[in-house]
PDB file of C-alpha atoms in Angstrom:
ATOM      1  CA  GLY A  40      99.787 157.836  81.616  1.00 77.00           C
ATOM      2  CA  GLN A  41      96.478 156.532  80.091  1.00 83.00           C
ATOM      3  CA  ASN A  42      96.946 155.221  76.600  1.00 89.00           C
ATOM      4  CA  ILE A  43      94.105 153.623  74.387  1.00 94.00           C
ATOM      5  CA  ASP A  44      95.656 151.643  71.582  1.00 95.00           C
ATOM      6  CA  GLN A  45      93.940 149.980  68.245  1.00 96.00           C
ATOM      7  CA  PRO A  46      95.157 150.176  64.611  1.00 96.00           C
ATOM      8  CA  THR A  47      94.425 152.900  62.496  1.00 94.00           C
ATOM      9  CA  GLU A  48      93.144 151.305  59.994  1.00 96.00           C
ATOM     10  CA  MET A  49      91.688 148.014  58.414  1.00 97.00           C
ATOM     11  CA  THR A  50      90.594 146.702  55.423  1.00 97.00           C
ATOM     12  CA  ALA A  51      87.851 143.691  55.001  1.00 97.00           C
ATOM     13  CA  THR A  52      85.935 141.986  51.967  1.00 97.00           C
ATOM     14  CA  GLU A  53      82.163 142.721  51.920  1.00 97.00           C
ATOM     15  CA  GLY A  54      80.037 139.923  53.775  1.00 97.00           C
ATOM     16  CA  ALA A  55      83.692 138.551  55.853  1.00 97.00           C
ATOM     17  CA  ILE A  56      84.172 139.601  59.736  1.00 97.00           C
ATOM     18  CA  VAL A  57      87.135 141.199  61.151  1.00 98.00           C
ATOM     19  CA  GLN A  58      88.607 141.418  64.684  1.00 98.00           C
ATOM     20  CA  ILE A  59      89.179 145.666  65.950  1.00 98.00           C
ATOM     21  CA  ASN A  60      91.896 144.448  68.866  1.00 98.00           C
ATOM     22  CA  CYS A  61      92.344 147.489  71.620  1.00 98.00           C
ATOM     23  CA  THR A  62      94.945 147.897  74.486  1.00 97.00           C
ATOM     24  CA  TYR A  63      94.533 150.448  77.197  1.00 97.00           C
ATOM     25  CA  GLN A  64      96.664 150.829  80.155  1.00 95.00           C
ATOM     26  CA  THR A  65      94.181 154.001  83.109  1.00 93.00           C
ATOM     27  CA  SER A  66      93.945 154.565  86.293  1.00 90.00           C
ATOM     28  CA  GLY A  67      92.086 152.284  87.103  1.00 91.00           C
ATOM     29  CA  PHE A  68      88.849 150.719  85.343  1.00 92.00           C
ATOM     30  CA  ASN A  69      85.301 150.857  85.391  1.00 87.00           C
ATOM     31  CA  GLY A  70      84.598 149.483  81.850  1.00 91.00           C
ATOM     32  CA  LEU A  71      85.492 149.283  78.035  1.00 93.00           C
ATOM     33  CA  PHE A  72      82.982 150.875  75.430  1.00 92.00           C
ATOM     34  CA  TRP A  73      83.036 150.841  71.881  1.00 95.00           C
ATOM     35  CA  TYR A  74      82.267 153.601  69.476  1.00 93.00           C
ATOM     36  CA  GLN A  75      80.854 153.599  65.647  1.00 95.00           C
ATOM     37  CA  GLN A  76      81.306 156.673  63.561  1.00 91.00           C
ATOM     38  CA  HIS A  77      81.003 157.501  60.774  1.00 91.00           C
ATOM     39  CA  ALA A  78      82.019 160.281  58.938  1.00 86.00           C
ATOM     40  CA  GLY A  79      80.861 163.635  59.686  1.00 81.00           C
ATOM     41  CA  GLU A  80      78.375 162.091  62.348  1.00 85.00           C
ATOM     42  CA  ALA A  81      78.960 161.815  66.096  1.00 84.00           C
ATOM     43  CA  PRO A  82      79.420 158.466  67.357  1.00 88.00           C
ATOM     44  CA  THR A  83      77.119 155.960  68.707  1.00 89.00           C
ATOM     45  CA  PHE A  84      77.542 153.794  71.169  1.00 87.00           C
ATOM     46  CA  LEU A  85      78.025 150.154  70.330  1.00 92.00           C
ATOM     47  CA  SER A  86      78.916 147.721  73.791  1.00 91.00           C
ATOM     48  CA  TYR A  87      80.224 147.915  76.591  1.00 90.00           C
ATOM     49  CA  ASN A  88      82.106 145.685  79.249  1.00 92.00           C
ATOM     50  CA  VAL A  89      83.024 145.624  82.519  1.00 90.00           C
ATOM     51  CA  LEU A  90      83.350 141.910  83.269  1.00 92.00           C
ATOM     52  CA  ASP A  91      85.567 139.145  81.661  1.00 95.00           C
ATOM     53  CA  GLY A  92      84.049 137.465  78.421  1.00 96.00           C
ATOM     54  CA  LEU A  93      82.359 137.814  75.208  1.00 96.00           C
ATOM     55  CA  GLU A  94      78.879 139.826  75.311  1.00 92.00           C
ATOM     56  CA  GLU A  95      77.053 139.217  71.428  1.00 93.00           C
ATOM     57  CA  LYS A  96      74.694 141.585  69.693  1.00 89.00           C
ATOM     58  CA  GLY A  97      73.731 140.522  66.857  1.00 94.00           C
ATOM     59  CA  ARG A  98      76.099 140.828  63.984  1.00 96.00           C
ATOM     60  CA  PHE A  99      78.290 142.802  66.107  1.00 96.00           C
ATOM     61  CA  SER A 100      80.066 140.773  69.169  1.00 97.00           C
ATOM     62  CA  SER A 101      82.729 142.245  72.106  1.00 97.00           C
ATOM     63  CA  PHE A 102      85.041 140.670  74.014  1.00 97.00           C
ATOM     64  CA  LEU A 103      86.898 142.324  77.382  1.00 97.00           C
ATOM     65  CA  SER A 104      90.437 140.353  79.642  1.00 97.00           C
ATOM     66  CA  ARG A 105      90.770 142.993  82.300  1.00 96.00           C
ATOM     67  CA  SER A 106      93.819 140.835  83.214  1.00 95.00           C
ATOM     68  CA  LYS A 107      95.274 141.297  80.080  1.00 96.00           C
ATOM     69  CA  GLY A 108      93.865 144.465  79.485  1.00 96.00           C
ATOM     70  CA  TYR A 109      92.208 143.427  76.126  1.00 97.00           C
ATOM     71  CA  SER A 110      88.967 144.039  74.510  1.00 98.00           C
ATOM     72  CA  TYR A 111      88.300 143.850  70.491  1.00 98.00           C
ATOM     73  CA  LEU A 112      85.751 143.994  68.589  1.00 98.00           C
ATOM     74  CA  LEU A 113      83.994 141.382  66.432  1.00 98.00           C
ATOM     75  CA  LEU A 114      82.083 142.075  63.343  1.00 98.00           C
ATOM     76  CA  LYS A 115      80.324 139.610  61.240  1.00 97.00           C
ATOM     77  CA  GLU A 116      78.687 139.181  58.439  1.00 97.00           C
ATOM     78  CA  LEU A 117      79.883 142.324  56.918  1.00 97.00           C
ATOM     79  CA  GLN A 118      78.093 144.919  54.496  1.00 97.00           C
ATOM     80  CA  MET A 119      79.751 148.301  53.373  1.00 97.00           C
ATOM     81  CA  LYS A 120      77.540 150.499  54.835  1.00 96.00           C
ATOM     82  CA  ASP A 121      79.498 148.940  58.499  1.00 97.00           C
ATOM     83  CA  SER A 122      82.946 150.906  56.451  1.00 97.00           C
ATOM     84  CA  ALA A 123      82.987 153.200  59.459  1.00 96.00           C
ATOM     85  CA  SER A 124      85.404 154.734  62.203  1.00 95.00           C
ATOM     86  CA  TYR A 125      85.534 152.615  65.654  1.00 96.00           C
ATOM     87  CA  LEU A 126      86.018 154.359  68.339  1.00 94.00           C
ATOM     88  CA  CYS A 127      87.720 152.163  71.942  1.00 95.00           C
ATOM     89  CA  ALA A 128      87.073 154.278  74.359  1.00 93.00           C
ATOM     90  CA  ALA A 129      88.357 153.246  78.364  1.00 92.00           C
ATOM     91  CA  MET A 130      86.771 154.947  81.758  1.00 87.00           C
ATOM     92  CA  ASP A 131      89.131 155.280  84.569  1.00 85.00           C
ATOM     93  CA  SER A 132      88.238 155.180  88.040  1.00 84.00           C
ATOM     94  CA  ASN A 133      87.378 158.494  87.793  1.00 76.00           C
ATOM     95  CA  TYR A 134      84.397 157.677  85.857  1.00 75.00           C
ATOM     96  CA  GLN A 135      86.281 159.031  82.516  1.00 78.00           C
ATOM     97  CA  LEU A 136      86.533 158.072  79.380  1.00 82.00           C
ATOM     98  CA  ILE A 137      89.289 157.522  77.348  1.00 87.00           C
ATOM     99  CA  TRP A 138      89.666 157.694  73.886  1.00 89.00           C
ATOM    100  CA  GLY A 139      91.713 155.721  71.065  1.00 91.00           C
ATOM    101  CA  ALA A 140      92.276 157.377  68.101  1.00 89.00           C
ATOM    102  CA  GLY A 141      89.987 154.744  66.042  1.00 92.00           C
ATOM    103  CA  THR A 142      90.008 152.918  63.975  1.00 96.00           C
ATOM    104  CA  LYS A 143      88.981 152.972  60.282  1.00 95.00           C
ATOM    105  CA  LEU A 144      87.800 150.052  58.466  1.00 97.00           C
ATOM    106  CA  ILE A 145      87.171 150.174  54.815  1.00 97.00           C
ATOM    107  CA  ILE A 146      84.944 147.581  53.552  1.00 97.00           C
ATOM    108  CA  LYS A 147      85.469 146.418  50.214  1.00 96.00           C
ATOM    109  CA  PRO A 148      82.756 144.508  47.798  1.00 94.00           C
TER     110      PRO A 148
ATOM    111  CA  GLY B 125      65.516 155.672  74.736  1.00 60.00           C
ATOM    112  CA  ALA B 126      68.659 158.031  75.966  1.00 75.00           C
ATOM    113  CA  VAL B 127      68.390 159.679  73.075  1.00 87.00           C
ATOM    114  CA  VAL B 128      70.299 163.203  72.205  1.00 90.00           C
ATOM    115  CA  SER B 129      69.791 166.492  70.428  1.00 93.00           C
ATOM    116  CA  GLN B 130      71.977 168.913  69.887  1.00 95.00           C
ATOM    117  CA  HIS B 131      71.138 172.099  67.680  1.00 95.00           C
ATOM    118  CA  PRO B 132      71.785 174.359  65.687  1.00 95.00           C
ATOM    119  CA  SER B 133      74.021 170.978  63.137  1.00 92.00           C
ATOM    120  CA  ARG B 134      75.849 173.214  61.257  1.00 94.00           C
ATOM    121  CA  VAL B 135      76.482 177.454  62.297  1.00 96.00           C
ATOM    122  CA  ILE B 136      78.784 179.633  59.928  1.00 96.00           C
ATOM    123  CA  CYS B 137      79.675 182.836  61.676  1.00 95.00           C
ATOM    124  CA  LYS B 138      81.370 186.293  61.416  1.00 96.00           C
ATOM    125  CA  SER B 139      85.467 186.689  63.420  1.00 96.00           C
ATOM    126  CA  GLY B 140      84.518 188.225  67.198  1.00 96.00           C
ATOM    127  CA  THR B 141      81.544 186.435  67.224  1.00 96.00           C
ATOM    128  CA  SER B 142      79.195 184.316  69.438  1.00 97.00           C
ATOM    129  CA  VAL B 143      77.836 181.050  69.015  1.00 97.00           C
ATOM    130  CA  LYS B 144      75.764 179.164  71.545  1.00 97.00           C
ATOM    131  CA  ILE B 145      74.565 174.944  70.778  1.00 97.00           C
ATOM    132  CA  GLU B 146      72.475 173.482  73.221  1.00 96.00           C
ATOM    133  CA  CYS B 147      72.359 170.494  74.083  1.00 95.00           C
ATOM    134  CA  ARG B 148      69.535 168.468  75.488  1.00 94.00           C
ATOM    135  CA  SER B 149      68.654 164.399  76.467  1.00 92.00           C
ATOM    136  CA  LEU B 150      64.790 164.239  75.085  1.00 91.00           C
ATOM    137  CA  ASP B 151      64.063 161.209  77.312  1.00 85.00           C
ATOM    138  CA  PHE B 152      65.874 161.172  80.275  1.00 86.00           C
ATOM    139  CA  GLN B 153      67.714 163.340  82.840  1.00 86.00           C
ATOM    140  CA  ALA B 154      71.223 164.274  82.510  1.00 86.00           C
ATOM    141  CA  THR B 155      72.891 165.269  85.309  1.00 83.00           C
ATOM    142  CA  THR B 156      75.942 165.444  83.591  1.00 88.00           C
ATOM    143  CA  MET B 157      76.820 165.799  80.246  1.00 92.00           C
ATOM    144  CA  PHE B 158      80.112 166.562  77.906  1.00 93.00           C
ATOM    145  CA  TRP B 159      81.601 168.674  75.511  1.00 95.00           C
ATOM    146  CA  TYR B 160      83.822 167.079  73.256  1.00 93.00           C
ATOM    147  CA  ARG B 161      85.697 168.456  69.864  1.00 93.00           C
ATOM    148  CA  GLN B 162      86.581 166.591  67.070  1.00 87.00           C
ATOM    149  CA  PHE B 163      88.503 168.160  64.069  1.00 83.00           C
ATOM    150  CA  PRO B 164      89.035 165.874  61.001  1.00 78.00           C
ATOM    151  CA  LYS B 165      90.699 162.846  60.725  1.00 71.00           C
ATOM    152  CA  GLN B 166      91.506 163.379  64.677  1.00 76.00           C
ATOM    153  CA  SER B 167      89.368 161.332  67.993  1.00 77.00           C
ATOM    154  CA  LEU B 168      87.057 162.890  70.145  1.00 83.00           C
ATOM    155  CA  MET B 169      88.736 165.470  72.540  1.00 88.00           C
ATOM    156  CA  LEU B 170      86.842 166.074  75.758  1.00 89.00           C
ATOM    157  CA  MET B 171      86.852 170.017  76.792  1.00 94.00           C
ATOM    158  CA  ALA B 172      84.748 169.415  79.539  1.00 93.00           C
ATOM    159  CA  THR B 173      82.793 167.917  82.119  1.00 91.00           C
ATOM    160  CA  SER B 174      79.490 169.869  82.579  1.00 89.00           C
ATOM    161  CA  ASN B 175      77.318 168.931  85.995  1.00 86.00           C
ATOM    162  CA  GLU B 176      73.860 170.229  86.110  1.00 84.00           C
ATOM    163  CA  GLY B 177      73.666 172.858  89.179  1.00 82.00           C
ATOM    164  CA  SER B 178      77.563 173.495  88.564  1.00 85.00           C
ATOM    165  CA  LYS B 179      79.777 174.332  87.250  1.00 88.00           C
ATOM    166  CA  ALA B 180      82.044 173.085  84.222  1.00 92.00           C
ATOM    167  CA  THR B 181      84.596 171.353  85.180  1.00 92.00           C
ATOM    168  CA  TYR B 182      87.684 171.960  82.312  1.00 94.00           C
ATOM    169  CA  GLU B 183      90.006 169.893  80.741  1.00 91.00           C
ATOM    170  CA  GLN B 184      93.882 171.884  80.874  1.00 91.00           C
ATOM    171  CA  GLY B 185      93.725 173.938  78.196  1.00 92.00           C
ATOM    172  CA  VAL B 186      90.646 174.699  77.055  1.00 94.00           C
ATOM    173  CA  GLU B 187      89.731 178.315  77.389  1.00 94.00           C
ATOM    174  CA  LYS B 188      86.780 178.229  80.564  1.00 93.00           C
ATOM    175  CA  ASP B 189      85.899 182.108  79.477  1.00 94.00           C
ATOM    176  CA  LYS B 190      85.559 181.696  75.901  1.00 96.00           C
ATOM    177  CA  PHE B 191      83.976 178.016  76.130  1.00 96.00           C
ATOM    178  CA  LEU B 192      81.179 178.980  78.078  1.00 96.00           C
ATOM    179  CA  ILE B 193      78.660 175.670  79.740  1.00 94.00           C
ATOM    180  CA  ASN B 194      75.749 176.412  81.172  1.00 91.00           C
ATOM    181  CA  HIS B 195      73.628 173.607  82.769  1.00 89.00           C
ATOM    182  CA  ALA B 196      70.506 175.037  83.031  1.00 83.00           C
ATOM    183  CA  SER B 197      68.547 171.938  84.418  1.00 88.00           C
ATOM    184  CA  LEU B 198      69.008 168.698  83.544  1.00 89.00           C
ATOM    185  CA  THR B 199      67.997 167.616  79.964  1.00 91.00           C
ATOM    186  CA  LEU B 200      69.866 170.864  79.430  1.00 93.00           C
ATOM    187  CA  SER B 201      73.670 172.018  79.028  1.00 94.00           C
ATOM    188  CA  THR B 202      74.484 175.165  76.255  1.00 95.00           C
ATOM    189  CA  LEU B 203      77.848 175.882  75.130  1.00 97.00           C
ATOM    190  CA  THR B 204      78.913 179.118  74.128  1.00 97.00           C
ATOM    191  CA  VAL B 205      81.754 180.686  71.861  1.00 97.00           C
ATOM    192  CA  THR B 206      82.451 183.882  72.627  1.00 96.00           C
ATOM    193  CA  SER B 207      84.478 185.533  70.409  1.00 96.00           C
ATOM    194  CA  ALA B 208      85.062 183.238  67.308  1.00 96.00           C
ATOM    195  CA  HIS B 209      87.997 182.470  65.581  1.00 96.00           C
ATOM    196  CA  PRO B 210      88.840 180.463  62.512  1.00 95.00           C
ATOM    197  CA  GLU B 211      91.141 178.184  64.295  1.00 94.00           C
ATOM    198  CA  ASP B 212      87.376 177.651  66.601  1.00 95.00           C
ATOM    199  CA  SER B 213      85.869 175.733  63.212  1.00 95.00           C
ATOM    200  CA  SER B 214      85.310 172.300  64.584  1.00 94.00           C
ATOM    201  CA  PHE B 215      83.136 169.385  64.676  1.00 92.00           C
ATOM    202  CA  TYR B 216      81.675 170.202  68.248  1.00 94.00           C
ATOM    203  CA  ILE B 217      80.187 167.130  69.604  1.00 92.00           C
ATOM    204  CA  CYS B 218      78.374 166.795  73.565  1.00 93.00           C
ATOM    205  CA  SER B 219      76.826 162.961  74.949  1.00 92.00           C
ATOM    206  CA  ALA B 220      74.695 162.769  78.316  1.00 90.00           C
ATOM    207  CA  LYS B 221      75.306 160.133  80.625  1.00 84.00           C
ATOM    208  CA  ALA B 222      72.680 157.856  81.274  1.00 75.00           C
ATOM    209  CA  SER B 223      71.621 154.414  82.816  1.00 67.00           C
ATOM    210  CA  THR B 224      71.640 151.669  80.761  1.00 61.00           C
ATOM    211  CA  SER B 225      68.908 148.419  81.916  1.00 61.00           C
ATOM    212  CA  GLY B 226      71.775 146.603  83.012  1.00 59.00           C
ATOM    213  CA  GLY B 227      72.633 149.519  86.004  1.00 59.00           C
ATOM    214  CA  SER B 228      75.997 151.162  83.919  1.00 62.00           C
ATOM    215  CA  GLU B 229      76.184 154.402  82.446  1.00 68.00           C
ATOM    216  CA  THR B 230      76.821 154.957  79.150  1.00 76.00           C
ATOM    217  CA  GLN B 231      77.725 158.255  77.084  1.00 79.00           C
ATOM    218  CA  TYR B 232      74.945 158.615  74.339  1.00 86.00           C
ATOM    219  CA  PHE B 233      76.272 161.185  72.177  1.00 88.00           C
ATOM    220  CA  GLY B 234      74.244 163.510  70.196  1.00 89.00           C
ATOM    221  CA  PRO B 235      74.410 164.372  66.572  1.00 88.00           C
ATOM    222  CA  GLY B 236      77.062 167.218  66.896  1.00 91.00           C
ATOM    223  CA  THR B 237      77.036 170.710  65.398  1.00 93.00           C
ATOM    224  CA  ARG B 238      79.927 171.886  62.507  1.00 93.00           C
ATOM    225  CA  LEU B 239      80.864 175.158  63.347  1.00 95.00           C
ATOM    226  CA  LEU B 240      82.640 177.511  61.199  1.00 95.00           C
ATOM    227  CA  VAL B 241      83.613 180.891  61.713  1.00 96.00           C
ATOM    228  CA  LEU B 242      85.556 183.431  58.476  1.00 95.00           C
TER     229      LEU B 242
END
């Protein structure tokens, strides 16, 4: 079956770095997406990885290892506004997104 | 670029009435749009895939006669919740598939519609 696993909740301190891990099992693979969702709002796109390696975008970076079925989202210099849920989604061979349950990130001062 | 709008943002209706939600891609054409619902503290659940000019593809367990989807143009898809009941109260989110500058495709989400059925 198809499955996405990510931690339910994480806590970090303002100004620090946090890594949110995601493992996936899909029928075929056409890329790994990360989205940010603030409470009561729709998700917003953060990153897309289809090749192995690290993609950096400002304070956010995303890593993919296709052989391990593994990705992580790295957030640096954490700010209070980064408190949100982070959704990992893998695209299968039919180009459908398989969603993880999301990781709720709590930032403390 | 890749902005998706959704209307209305909030709607309260009486049980038994129908509610229409519009999803528009504002600066790009979307041959494929998706409709999701999300219950509090839960992940997105795909309801259906909407393809311009053809019938929508519904996920297992989603009643196509209750959730009517019409993808009338390359920039507009509508979801109509017919004969709404309190259990249909949820956050409904649409997304549209767009090509990025790198040649990949990704989904951009509308702001969502919060439906409350009394």
